[in-house]
PDB file of C-alpha atoms and ligand atoms in Angstrom:
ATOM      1  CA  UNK A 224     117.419  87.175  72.246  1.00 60.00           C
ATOM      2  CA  UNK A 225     116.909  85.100  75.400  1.00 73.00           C
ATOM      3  CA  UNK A 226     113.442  83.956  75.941  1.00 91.00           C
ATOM      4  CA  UNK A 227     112.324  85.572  79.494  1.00 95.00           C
ATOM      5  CA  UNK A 228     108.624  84.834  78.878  1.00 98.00           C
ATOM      6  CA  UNK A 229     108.733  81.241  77.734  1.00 96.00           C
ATOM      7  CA  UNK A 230     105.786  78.893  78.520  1.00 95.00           C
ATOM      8  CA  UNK A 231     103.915  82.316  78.841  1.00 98.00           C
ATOM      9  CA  UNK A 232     100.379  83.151  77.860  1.00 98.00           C
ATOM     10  CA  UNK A 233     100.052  86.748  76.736  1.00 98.00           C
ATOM     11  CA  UNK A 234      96.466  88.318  76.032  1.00 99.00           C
ATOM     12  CA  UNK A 235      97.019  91.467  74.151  1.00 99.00           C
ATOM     13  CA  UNK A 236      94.075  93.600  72.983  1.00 99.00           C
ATOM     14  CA  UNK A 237      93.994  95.979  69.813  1.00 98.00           C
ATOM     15  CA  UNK A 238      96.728  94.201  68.654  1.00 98.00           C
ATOM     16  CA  UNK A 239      95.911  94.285  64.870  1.00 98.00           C
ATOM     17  CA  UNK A 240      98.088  97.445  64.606  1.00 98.00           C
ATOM     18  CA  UNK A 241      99.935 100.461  66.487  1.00 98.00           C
ATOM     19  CA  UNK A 242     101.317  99.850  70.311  1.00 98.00           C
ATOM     20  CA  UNK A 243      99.374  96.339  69.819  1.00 98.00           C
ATOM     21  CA  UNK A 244     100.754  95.151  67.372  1.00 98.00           C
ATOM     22  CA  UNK A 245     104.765  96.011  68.239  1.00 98.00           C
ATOM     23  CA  UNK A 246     103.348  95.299  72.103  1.00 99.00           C
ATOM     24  CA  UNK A 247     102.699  91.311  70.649  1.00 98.00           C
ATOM     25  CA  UNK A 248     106.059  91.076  68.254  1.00 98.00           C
ATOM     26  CA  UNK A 249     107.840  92.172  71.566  1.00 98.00           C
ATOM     27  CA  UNK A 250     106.538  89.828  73.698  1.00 98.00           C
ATOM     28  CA  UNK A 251     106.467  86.770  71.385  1.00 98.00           C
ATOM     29  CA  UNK A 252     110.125  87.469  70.573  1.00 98.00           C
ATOM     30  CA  UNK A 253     110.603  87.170  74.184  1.00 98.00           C
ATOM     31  CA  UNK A 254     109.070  83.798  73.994  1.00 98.00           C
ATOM     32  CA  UNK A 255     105.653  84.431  74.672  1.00 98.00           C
ATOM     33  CA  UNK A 256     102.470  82.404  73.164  1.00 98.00           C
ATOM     34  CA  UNK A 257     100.524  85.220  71.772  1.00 98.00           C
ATOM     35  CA  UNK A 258      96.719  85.649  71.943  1.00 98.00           C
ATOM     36  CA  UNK A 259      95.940  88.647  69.798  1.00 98.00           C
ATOM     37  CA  UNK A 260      92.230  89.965  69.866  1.00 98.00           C
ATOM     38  CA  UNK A 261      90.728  93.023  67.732  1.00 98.00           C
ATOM     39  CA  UNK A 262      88.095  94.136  66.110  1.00 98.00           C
ATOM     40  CA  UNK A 263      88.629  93.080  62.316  1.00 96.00           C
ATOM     41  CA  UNK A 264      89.970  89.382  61.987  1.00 97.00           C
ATOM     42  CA  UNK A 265      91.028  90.187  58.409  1.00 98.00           C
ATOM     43  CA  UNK A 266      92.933  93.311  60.184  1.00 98.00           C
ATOM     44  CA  UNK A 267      94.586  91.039  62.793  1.00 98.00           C
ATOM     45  CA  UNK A 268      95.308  88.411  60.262  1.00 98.00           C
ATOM     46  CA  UNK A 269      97.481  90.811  57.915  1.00 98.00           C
ATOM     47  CA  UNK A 270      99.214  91.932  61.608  1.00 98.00           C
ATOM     48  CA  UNK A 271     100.185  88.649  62.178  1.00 98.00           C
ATOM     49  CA  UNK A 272     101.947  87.515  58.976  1.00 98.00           C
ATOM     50  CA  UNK A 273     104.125  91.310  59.199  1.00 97.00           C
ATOM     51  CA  UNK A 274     106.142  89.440  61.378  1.00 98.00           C
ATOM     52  CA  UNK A 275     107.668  86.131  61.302  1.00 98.00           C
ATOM     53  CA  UNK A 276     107.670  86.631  65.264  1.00 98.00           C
ATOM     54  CA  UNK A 277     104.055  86.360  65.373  1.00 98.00           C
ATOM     55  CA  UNK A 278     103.639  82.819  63.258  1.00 98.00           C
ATOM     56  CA  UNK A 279     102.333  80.755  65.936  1.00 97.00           C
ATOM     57  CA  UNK A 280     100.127  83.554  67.667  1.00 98.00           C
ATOM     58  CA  UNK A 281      96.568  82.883  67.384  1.00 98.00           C
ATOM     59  CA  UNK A 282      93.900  85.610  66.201  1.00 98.00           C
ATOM     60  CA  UNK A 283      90.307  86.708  68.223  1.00 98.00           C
ATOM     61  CA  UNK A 284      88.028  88.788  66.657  1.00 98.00           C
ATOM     62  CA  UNK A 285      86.513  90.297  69.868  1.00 98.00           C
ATOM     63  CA  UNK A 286      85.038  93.986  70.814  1.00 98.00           C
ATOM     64  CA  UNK A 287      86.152  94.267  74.322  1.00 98.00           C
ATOM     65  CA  UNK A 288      83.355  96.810  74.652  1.00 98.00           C
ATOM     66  CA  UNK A 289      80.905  93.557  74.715  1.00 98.00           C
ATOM     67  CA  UNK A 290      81.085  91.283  77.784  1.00 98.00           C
ATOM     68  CA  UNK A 291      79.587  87.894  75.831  1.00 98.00           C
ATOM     69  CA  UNK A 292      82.077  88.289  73.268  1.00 98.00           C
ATOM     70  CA  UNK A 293      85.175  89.019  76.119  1.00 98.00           C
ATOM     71  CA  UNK A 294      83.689  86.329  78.239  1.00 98.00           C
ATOM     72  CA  UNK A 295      83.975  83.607  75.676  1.00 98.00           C
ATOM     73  CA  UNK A 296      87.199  84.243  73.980  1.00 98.00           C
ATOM     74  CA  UNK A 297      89.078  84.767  77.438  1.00 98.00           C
ATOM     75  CA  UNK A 298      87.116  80.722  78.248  1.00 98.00           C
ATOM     76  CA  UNK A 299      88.159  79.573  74.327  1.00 98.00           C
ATOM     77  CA  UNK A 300      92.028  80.701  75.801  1.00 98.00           C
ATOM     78  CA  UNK A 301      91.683  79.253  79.018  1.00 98.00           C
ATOM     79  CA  UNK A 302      90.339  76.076  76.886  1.00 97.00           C
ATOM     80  CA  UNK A 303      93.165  76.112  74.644  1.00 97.00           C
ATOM     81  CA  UNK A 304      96.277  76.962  77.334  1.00 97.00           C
ATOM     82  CA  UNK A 305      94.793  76.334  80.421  1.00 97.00           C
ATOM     83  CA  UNK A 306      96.359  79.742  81.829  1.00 97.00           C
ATOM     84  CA  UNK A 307      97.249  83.249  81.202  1.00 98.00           C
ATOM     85  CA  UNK A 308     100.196  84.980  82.412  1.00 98.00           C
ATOM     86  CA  UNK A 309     100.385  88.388  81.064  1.00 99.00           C
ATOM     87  CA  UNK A 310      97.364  90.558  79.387  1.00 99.00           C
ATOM     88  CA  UNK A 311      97.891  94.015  77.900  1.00 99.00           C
ATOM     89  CA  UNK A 312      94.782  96.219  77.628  1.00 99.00           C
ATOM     90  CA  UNK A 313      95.224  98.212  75.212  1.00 98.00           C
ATOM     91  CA  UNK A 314      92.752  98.221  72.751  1.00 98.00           C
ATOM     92  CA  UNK A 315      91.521 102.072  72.532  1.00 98.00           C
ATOM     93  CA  UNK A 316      89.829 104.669  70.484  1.00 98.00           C
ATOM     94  CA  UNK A 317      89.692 108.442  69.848  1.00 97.00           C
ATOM     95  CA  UNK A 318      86.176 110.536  69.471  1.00 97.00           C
ATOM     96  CA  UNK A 319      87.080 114.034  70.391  1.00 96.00           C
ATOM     97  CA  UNK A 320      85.221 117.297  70.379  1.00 97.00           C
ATOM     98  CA  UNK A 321      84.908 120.047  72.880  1.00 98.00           C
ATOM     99  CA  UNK A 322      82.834 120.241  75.330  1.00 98.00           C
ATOM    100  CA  UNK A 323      80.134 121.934  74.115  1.00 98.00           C
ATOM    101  CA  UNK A 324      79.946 120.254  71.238  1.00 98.00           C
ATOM    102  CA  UNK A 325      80.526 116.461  72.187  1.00 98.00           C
ATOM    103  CA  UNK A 326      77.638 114.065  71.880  1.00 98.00           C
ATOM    104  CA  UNK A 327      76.237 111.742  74.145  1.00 98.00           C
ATOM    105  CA  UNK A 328      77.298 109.046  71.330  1.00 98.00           C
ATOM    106  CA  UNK A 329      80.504 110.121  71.439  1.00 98.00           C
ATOM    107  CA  UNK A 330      81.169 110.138  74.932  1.00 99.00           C
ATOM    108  CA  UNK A 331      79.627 106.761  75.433  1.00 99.00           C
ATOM    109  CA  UNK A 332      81.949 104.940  72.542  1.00 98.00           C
ATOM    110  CA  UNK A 333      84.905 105.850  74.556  1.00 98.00           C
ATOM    111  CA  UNK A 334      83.975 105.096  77.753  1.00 99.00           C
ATOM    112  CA  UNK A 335      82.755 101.707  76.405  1.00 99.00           C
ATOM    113  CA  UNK A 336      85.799 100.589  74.509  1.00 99.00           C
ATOM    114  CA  UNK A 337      88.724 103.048  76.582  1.00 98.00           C
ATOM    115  CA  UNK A 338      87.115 102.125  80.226  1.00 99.00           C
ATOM    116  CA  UNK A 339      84.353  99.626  79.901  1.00 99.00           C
ATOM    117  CA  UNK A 340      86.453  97.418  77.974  1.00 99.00           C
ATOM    118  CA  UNK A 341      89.753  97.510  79.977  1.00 99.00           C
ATOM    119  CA  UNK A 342      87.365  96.514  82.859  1.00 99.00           C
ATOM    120  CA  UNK A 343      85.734  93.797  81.068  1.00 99.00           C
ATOM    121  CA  UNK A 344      89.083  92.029  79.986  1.00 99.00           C
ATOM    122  CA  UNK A 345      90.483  92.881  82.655  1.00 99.00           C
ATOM    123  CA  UNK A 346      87.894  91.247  84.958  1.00 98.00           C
ATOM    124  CA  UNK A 347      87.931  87.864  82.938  1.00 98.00           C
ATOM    125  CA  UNK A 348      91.739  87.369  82.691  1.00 98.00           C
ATOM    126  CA  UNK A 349      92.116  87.991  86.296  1.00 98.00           C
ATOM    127  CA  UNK A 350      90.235  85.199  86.776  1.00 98.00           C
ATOM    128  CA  UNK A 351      92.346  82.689  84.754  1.00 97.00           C
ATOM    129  CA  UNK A 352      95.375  84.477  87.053  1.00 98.00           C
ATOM    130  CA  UNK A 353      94.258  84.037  90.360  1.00 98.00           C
ATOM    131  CA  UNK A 354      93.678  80.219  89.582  1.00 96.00           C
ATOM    132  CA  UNK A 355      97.689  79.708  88.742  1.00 96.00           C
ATOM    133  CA  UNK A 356      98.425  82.666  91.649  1.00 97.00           C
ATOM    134  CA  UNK A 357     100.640  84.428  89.290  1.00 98.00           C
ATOM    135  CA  UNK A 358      99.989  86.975  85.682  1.00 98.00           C
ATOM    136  CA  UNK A 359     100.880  90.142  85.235  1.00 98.00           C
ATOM    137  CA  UNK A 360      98.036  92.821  83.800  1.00 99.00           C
ATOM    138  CA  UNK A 361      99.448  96.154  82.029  1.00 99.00           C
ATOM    139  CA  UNK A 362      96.983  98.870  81.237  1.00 99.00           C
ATOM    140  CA  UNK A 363      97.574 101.410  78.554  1.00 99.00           C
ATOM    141  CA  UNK A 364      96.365 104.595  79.993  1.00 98.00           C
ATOM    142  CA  UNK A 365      97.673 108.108  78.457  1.00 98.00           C
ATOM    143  CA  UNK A 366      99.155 111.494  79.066  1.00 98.00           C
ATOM    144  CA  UNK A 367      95.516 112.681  78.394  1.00 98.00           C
ATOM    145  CA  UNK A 368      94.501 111.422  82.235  1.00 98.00           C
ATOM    146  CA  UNK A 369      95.853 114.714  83.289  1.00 97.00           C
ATOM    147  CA  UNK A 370      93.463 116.859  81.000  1.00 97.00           C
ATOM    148  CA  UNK A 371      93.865 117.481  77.812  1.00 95.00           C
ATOM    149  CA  UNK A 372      91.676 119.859  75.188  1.00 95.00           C
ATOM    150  CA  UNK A 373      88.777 118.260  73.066  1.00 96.00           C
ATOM    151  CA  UNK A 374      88.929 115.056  75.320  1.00 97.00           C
ATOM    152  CA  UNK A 375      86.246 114.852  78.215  1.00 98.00           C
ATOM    153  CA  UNK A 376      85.721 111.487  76.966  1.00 98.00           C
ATOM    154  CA  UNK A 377      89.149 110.242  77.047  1.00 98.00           C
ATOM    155  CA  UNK A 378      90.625 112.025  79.417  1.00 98.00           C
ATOM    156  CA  UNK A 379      87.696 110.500  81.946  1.00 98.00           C
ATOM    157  CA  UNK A 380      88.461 107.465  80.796  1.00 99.00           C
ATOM    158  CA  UNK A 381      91.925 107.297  80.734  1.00 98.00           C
ATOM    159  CA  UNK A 382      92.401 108.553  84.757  1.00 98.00           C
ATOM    160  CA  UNK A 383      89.382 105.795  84.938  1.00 99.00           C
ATOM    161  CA  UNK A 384      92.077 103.098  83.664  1.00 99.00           C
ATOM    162  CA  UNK A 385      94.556 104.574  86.801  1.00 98.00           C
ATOM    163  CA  UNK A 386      91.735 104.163  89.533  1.00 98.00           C
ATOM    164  CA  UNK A 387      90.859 100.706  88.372  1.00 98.00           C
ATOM    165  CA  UNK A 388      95.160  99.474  88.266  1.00 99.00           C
ATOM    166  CA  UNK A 389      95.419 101.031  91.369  1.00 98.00           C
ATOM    167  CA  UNK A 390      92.285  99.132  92.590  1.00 99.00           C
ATOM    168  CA  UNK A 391      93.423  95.697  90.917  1.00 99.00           C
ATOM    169  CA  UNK A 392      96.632  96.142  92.454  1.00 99.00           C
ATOM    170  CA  UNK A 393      95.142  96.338  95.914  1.00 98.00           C
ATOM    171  CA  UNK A 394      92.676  93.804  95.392  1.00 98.00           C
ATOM    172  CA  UNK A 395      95.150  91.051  93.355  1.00 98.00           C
ATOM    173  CA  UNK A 396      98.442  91.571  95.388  1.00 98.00           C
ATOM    174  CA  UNK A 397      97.087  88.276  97.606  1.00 98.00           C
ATOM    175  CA  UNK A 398      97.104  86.242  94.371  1.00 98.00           C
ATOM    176  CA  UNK A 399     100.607  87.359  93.300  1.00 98.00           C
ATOM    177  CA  UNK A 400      98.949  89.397  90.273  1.00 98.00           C
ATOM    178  CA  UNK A 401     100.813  92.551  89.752  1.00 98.00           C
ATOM    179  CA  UNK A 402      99.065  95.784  87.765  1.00 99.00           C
ATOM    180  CA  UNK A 403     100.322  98.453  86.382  1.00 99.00           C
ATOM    181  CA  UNK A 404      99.608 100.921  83.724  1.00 99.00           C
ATOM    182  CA  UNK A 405     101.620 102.844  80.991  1.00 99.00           C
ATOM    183  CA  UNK A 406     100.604 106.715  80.199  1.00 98.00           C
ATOM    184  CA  UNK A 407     102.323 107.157  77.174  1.00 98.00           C
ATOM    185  CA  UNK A 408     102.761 110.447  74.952  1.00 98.00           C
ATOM    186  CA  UNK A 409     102.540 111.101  71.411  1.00 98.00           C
ATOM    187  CA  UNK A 410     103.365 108.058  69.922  1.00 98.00           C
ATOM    188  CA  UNK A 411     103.653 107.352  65.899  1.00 98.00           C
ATOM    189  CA  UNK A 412     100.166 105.426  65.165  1.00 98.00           C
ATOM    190  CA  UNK A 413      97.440 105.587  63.250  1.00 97.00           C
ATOM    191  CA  UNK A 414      95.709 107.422  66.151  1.00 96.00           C
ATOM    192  CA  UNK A 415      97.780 109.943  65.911  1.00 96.00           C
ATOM    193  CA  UNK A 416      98.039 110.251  62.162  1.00 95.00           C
ATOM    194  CA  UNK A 417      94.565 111.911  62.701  1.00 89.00           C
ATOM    195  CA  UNK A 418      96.179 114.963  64.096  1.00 91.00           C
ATOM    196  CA  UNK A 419      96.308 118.089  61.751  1.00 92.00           C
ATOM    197  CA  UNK A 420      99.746 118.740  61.182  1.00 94.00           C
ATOM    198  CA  UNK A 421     100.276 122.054  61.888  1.00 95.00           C
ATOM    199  CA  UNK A 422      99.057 120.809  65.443  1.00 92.00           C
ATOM    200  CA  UNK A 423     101.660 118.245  65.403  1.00 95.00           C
ATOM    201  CA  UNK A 424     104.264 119.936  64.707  1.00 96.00           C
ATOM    202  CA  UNK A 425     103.222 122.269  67.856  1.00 95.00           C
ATOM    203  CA  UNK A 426     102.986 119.423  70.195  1.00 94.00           C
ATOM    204  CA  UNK A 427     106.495 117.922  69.074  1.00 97.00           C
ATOM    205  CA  UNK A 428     107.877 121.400  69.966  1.00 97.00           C
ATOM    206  CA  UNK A 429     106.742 121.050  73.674  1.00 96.00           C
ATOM    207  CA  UNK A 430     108.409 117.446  73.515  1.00 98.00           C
ATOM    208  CA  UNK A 431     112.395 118.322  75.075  1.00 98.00           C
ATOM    209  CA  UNK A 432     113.240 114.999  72.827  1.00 98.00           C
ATOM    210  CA  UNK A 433     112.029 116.778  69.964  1.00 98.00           C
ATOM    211  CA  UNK A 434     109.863 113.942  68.234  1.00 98.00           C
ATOM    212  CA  UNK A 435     107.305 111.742  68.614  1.00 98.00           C
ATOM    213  CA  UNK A 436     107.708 108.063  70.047  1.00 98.00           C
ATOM    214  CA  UNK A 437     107.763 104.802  68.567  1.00 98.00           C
ATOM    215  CA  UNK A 438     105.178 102.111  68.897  1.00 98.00           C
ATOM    216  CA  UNK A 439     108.047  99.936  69.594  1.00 98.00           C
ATOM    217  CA  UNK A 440     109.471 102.086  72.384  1.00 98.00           C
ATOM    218  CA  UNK A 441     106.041 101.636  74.575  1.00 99.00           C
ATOM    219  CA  UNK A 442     106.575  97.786  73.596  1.00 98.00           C
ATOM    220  CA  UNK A 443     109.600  97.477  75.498  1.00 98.00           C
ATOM    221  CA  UNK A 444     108.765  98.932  78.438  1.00 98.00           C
ATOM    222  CA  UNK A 445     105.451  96.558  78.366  1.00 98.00           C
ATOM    223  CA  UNK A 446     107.747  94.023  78.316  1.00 98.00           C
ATOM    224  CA  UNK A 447     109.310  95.112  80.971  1.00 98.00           C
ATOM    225  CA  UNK A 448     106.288  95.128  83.030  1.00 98.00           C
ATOM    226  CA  UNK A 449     105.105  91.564  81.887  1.00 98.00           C
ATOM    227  CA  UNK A 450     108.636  90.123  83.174  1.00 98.00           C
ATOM    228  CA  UNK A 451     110.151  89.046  86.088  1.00 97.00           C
ATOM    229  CA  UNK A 452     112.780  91.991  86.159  1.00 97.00           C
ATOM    230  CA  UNK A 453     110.083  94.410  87.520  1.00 98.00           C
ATOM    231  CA  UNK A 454     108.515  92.001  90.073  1.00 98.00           C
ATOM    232  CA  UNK A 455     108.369  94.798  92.928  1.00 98.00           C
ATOM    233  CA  UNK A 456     106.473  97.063  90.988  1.00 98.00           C
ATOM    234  CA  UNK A 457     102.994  97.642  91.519  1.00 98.00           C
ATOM    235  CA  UNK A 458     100.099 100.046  91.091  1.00 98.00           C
ATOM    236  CA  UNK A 459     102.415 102.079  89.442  1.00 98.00           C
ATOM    237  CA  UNK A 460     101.435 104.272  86.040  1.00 98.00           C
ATOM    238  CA  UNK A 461     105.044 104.858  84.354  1.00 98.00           C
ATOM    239  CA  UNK A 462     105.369 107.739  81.841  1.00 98.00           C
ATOM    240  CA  UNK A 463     106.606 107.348  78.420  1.00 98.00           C
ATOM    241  CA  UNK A 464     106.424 110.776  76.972  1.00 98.00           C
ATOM    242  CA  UNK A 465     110.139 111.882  75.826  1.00 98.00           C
ATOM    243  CA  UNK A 466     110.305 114.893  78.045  1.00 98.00           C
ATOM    244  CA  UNK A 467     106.753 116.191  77.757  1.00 96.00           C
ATOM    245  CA  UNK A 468     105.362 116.720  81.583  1.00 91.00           C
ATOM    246  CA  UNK A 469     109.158 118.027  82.794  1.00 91.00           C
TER     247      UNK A 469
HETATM  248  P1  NAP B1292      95.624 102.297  67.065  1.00 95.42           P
HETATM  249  O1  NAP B1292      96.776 102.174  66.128  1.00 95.42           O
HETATM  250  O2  NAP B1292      94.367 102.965  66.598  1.00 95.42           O
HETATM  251  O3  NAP B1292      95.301 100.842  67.646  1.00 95.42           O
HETATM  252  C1  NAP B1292      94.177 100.596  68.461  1.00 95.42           C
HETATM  253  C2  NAP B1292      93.605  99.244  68.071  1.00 95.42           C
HETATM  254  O4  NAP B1292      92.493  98.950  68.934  1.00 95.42           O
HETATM  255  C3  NAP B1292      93.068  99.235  66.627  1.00 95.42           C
HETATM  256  O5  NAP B1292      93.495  98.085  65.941  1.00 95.42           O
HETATM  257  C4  NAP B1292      91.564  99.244  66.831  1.00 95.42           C
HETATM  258  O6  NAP B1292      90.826  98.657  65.787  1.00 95.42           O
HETATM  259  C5  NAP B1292      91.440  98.432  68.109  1.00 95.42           C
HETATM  260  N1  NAP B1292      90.122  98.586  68.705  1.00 95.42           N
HETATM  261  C6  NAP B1292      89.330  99.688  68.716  1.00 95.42           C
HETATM  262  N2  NAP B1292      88.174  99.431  69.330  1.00 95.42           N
HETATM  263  C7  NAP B1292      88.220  98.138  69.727  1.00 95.42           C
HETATM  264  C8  NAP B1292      87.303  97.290  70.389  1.00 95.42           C
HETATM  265  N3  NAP B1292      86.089  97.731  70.778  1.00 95.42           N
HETATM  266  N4  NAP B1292      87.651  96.007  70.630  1.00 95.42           N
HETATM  267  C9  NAP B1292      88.863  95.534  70.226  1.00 95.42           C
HETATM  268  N5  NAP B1292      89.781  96.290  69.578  1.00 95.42           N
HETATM  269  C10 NAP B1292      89.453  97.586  69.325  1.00 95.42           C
HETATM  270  O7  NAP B1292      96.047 103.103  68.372  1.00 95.42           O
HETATM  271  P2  NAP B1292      97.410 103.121  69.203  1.00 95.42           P
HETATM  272  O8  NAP B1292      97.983 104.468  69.075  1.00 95.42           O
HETATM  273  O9  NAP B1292      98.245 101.925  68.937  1.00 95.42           O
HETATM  274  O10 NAP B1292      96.772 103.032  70.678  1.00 95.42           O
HETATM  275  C11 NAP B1292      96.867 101.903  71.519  1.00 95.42           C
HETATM  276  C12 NAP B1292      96.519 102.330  72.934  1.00 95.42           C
HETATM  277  O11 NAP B1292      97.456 103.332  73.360  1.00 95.42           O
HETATM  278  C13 NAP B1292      95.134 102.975  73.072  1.00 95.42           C
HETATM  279  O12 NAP B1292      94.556 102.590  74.287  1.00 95.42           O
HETATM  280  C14 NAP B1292      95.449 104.451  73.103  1.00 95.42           C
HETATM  281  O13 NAP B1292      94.448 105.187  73.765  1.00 95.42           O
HETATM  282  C15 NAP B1292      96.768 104.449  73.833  1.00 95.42           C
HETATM  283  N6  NAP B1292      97.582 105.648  73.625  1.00 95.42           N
HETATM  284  C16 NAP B1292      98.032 105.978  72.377  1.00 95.42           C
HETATM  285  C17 NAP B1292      98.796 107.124  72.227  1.00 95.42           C
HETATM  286  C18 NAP B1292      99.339 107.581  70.892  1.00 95.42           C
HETATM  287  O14 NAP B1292      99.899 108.681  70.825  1.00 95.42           O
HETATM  288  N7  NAP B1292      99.225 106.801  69.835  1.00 95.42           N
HETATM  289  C19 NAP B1292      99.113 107.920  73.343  1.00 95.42           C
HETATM  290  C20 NAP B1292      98.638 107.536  74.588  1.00 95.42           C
HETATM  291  C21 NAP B1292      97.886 106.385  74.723  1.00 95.42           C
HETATM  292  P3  NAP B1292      90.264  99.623  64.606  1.00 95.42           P
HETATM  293  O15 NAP B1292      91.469 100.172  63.927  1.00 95.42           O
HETATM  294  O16 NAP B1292      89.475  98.663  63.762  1.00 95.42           O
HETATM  295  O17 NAP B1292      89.436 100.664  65.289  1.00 95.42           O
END
């Protein structure tokens, strides 16, 4: 494979499994210098030796939910590289229940991590970018900004994640920073392996491709994003859905 993103810096949150994980094999097969943050170091280690890709890519135990921690891994990067080109916010987590039933707690966890979080990392990074004038920052959003049933929490923060790319891209165009975000579908993960089957299969019906998609399909399409090849695109949200809002 050529290597489009040599000499590049890539920041990828959630990356111990999932989109994160294929999102980091992707872009370090590309040639990127991977910088792989998550929760559970022992998690992100075990990520990092499934693929040979991944051997020089350095682990961060972080919670992006909590701005000391953000604040001084994105400085021990910046230490280490002295820039960074690409981040991928994608870290993320589910806590659904209607609306009558949801908790306070549970609304709050999401809009920490799913919101608060992409803000946070997104805030720091941006500042190693402007310094080089250059870096390219790819929120994960979902289909679930639109609405969807037993998600208040998610939903709000997942059309949150839209305003704030559409905002970076405004505010960052001046420093050649380009934002976008990615709204995928119903992607194989082990988010998603918390859906009850039978409602699975009823969601996969609506899907015209007829299945679910693949970590690895979202990966490419980041990659995309983090390269030169979609340089004119900006403040964009692109769909990855197999069908599902036609
Ligand atoms: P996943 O397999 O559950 O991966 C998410 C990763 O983020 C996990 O490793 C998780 O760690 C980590 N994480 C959770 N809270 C964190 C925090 N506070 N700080 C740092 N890392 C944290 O989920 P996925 O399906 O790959 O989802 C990745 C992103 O895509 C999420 O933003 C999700 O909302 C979005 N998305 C997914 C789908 C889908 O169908 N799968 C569809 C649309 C959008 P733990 O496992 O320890 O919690």
């Amino acid at each position: 494979m050529e290597s489009p993103l040599k000499n590049c810096v890539a920041v990828v949150s959630g990356a111990a499994g999932g989109i994160g994980l294929e999102t980091s094999i992707g872009l370090a097969k590309r040639g990127a210098t991977l910088c792989m943050l998550d929760l559970d170091l022992r998690a992100l280690e075990n990520a990092k030796a499934s693929s040979s890709a991944l051997q020089d890519a350095v682990c961060h135990q972080v919670d992006v939910s909590k701005a000391e921690e953000v604040e001084s891994c994105v400085q021990s990067i910046f230490r280490a590289h002295s820039r960074i080109d690409i981040l991928v916010n994608n870290a993320g987590i589910l806590r659904d229940a209607s609306l009558l039933k949801m908790t306070e707690t549970q609304f709050n966890q999401v809009i920490d991590v799913n919101l608060k979080g992409v803000f946070l990392l997104g805030q720091a990074c941006a500042k190693a970018m402007v310094q080089k004038k250059s870096g390219s920052i790819i929120n994960i959003s979902s289909v679930a900004y639109r609405g969807i049933y037993g998600q208040s929490n998610y939903s709000a923060a997942k059309a949150g994640v839209i305003g704030m790319t559409k905002t970076w891209a405004l505010e960052l165009s001046r420093h050649g920073i380009n934002v976008n975000a990615i709204a995928p579908g119903l992607i194989e993960t082990s988010m998603t392996q918390t859906i009850p089957p039978q409602v699975k299969t009823q969601m996969i019906k609506n899907i015209p491709l007829g299945r679910m998609g693949q970590a690895k399909e979202v990966a490419d399409l980041v990659a995309f994003l983090a390269s030169d090849k979609s340089s004119y695109i900006q403040g964009e949200v692109i769909s990855i859905n197999g069908g599902f809002l036609i």
